[in-house]
Each structure stands twice: as C-alpha cells, then as structure tokens.
Amino acid sequence: MGIRLVTGGVRSGKSRFAESLCMDAGNVTYIATGTAEDEEMRARIEIHRQRRPAHWNVVEEPFDLAQAIGQIPPEHQVLLDSVTTWVSYGLSVFGEKEWSRRVERETESWLKSLEQRETVIVTDEIGLGGVAMHPVSRAFQDTLGWVNQKIAGQANEVWLVIAGIPWRVKK
C-alpha cells in the first residue's frame, strides 16, 4: 500500500506516466477532478478518456474527494488526476479567503482516506516559476505548493516528469 505522487509541468506527460503506473492493477478507479466548462477543456478531457482502459471505473468529482474515495471498493487502486484542478476549482467556488480556511482540512481528510490504498496522485509542479503578479494567481501558487508538499511528505514515492521522461525524486 502507498501513495505515489506524480508531478511535472503542464503537458509534461505526467498523466500518461501516472496511468502507466496503474496498468498492472486489476481494478482501478480514476478520479477525474477536471470539469468541461469550455471547448478546450472538453478536448483535454476527451484525450484522457480515449487513453484510459475501458474497464477502469471513473468518478468525476471536482471537489469532495474524501466522499468520492469513500465510495471506491477497497480492492481498487486509485488514480487521482489532478490535484491542480481540484485546487483551482476550490479557489473558483469558494474564493481565496474561504478556500485558504478550508484547503488544509479538505486535504487532510482525503489524504487520510487514501492511507490504506494503493494510490497514484497527479499534480502540477508549481514551484519552478516566478511569483505571480496577481493576488489570485499567488493564492493559487501558494495553495497548490502547500498541498503538493503535504502529499509529497506522506507519499512513498515522488516522480517528476519532464518532457515525457519520469525521474524518481523520492523512494
């Protein structure tokens, strides 16, 4: 049992790599946090759908990850893609101040529900760029950075994917 965190930049190949880590599992439940609110996001989601094996279960849940995880049979491996869109969704729904009060509690809740599961979590590495100029963008950077650190601290493995090449950072 354990958590494997896969991080990297946008379009780095992290989702494809995370999916490859789950290919040998008999039962996989894929938790998709992205929502198809515009044509470009619909296209991105469709690429992910086409790439996934047809026998994988899919749960689309943009926010209540603990509840979604609680509904998954214990023998299923969990693939959570992605923490980035979860943080973004929380900011857009609750606003910066309310989300900053909720995010720690929410993160700890769903991470706790993954302790006894084989899990792969996908997120974007936010710490390689400069500090954003807009307050909402800085709130996003700060929040995702904190959440990523929390997950990485509990993860058994951490992978960084750069240009489609996975590098193991923590084992």
Short mmCIF file of C-alpha atoms in Angstrom, two decimals, residues 7 43 68 90:
data_model
loop_
_atom_site.label_atom_id
_atom_site.label_comp_id
_atom_site.label_asym_id
_atom_site.label_seq_id
_atom_site.Cartn_x
_atom_site.Cartn_y
_atom_site.Cartn_z
CA THR A 7 4.30 15.92 -10.61
CA ALA A 43 -10.91 18.33 -25.74
CA ALA A 68 -15.55 10.07 -3.68
CA GLY A 90 -11.81 25.26 -4.82
#
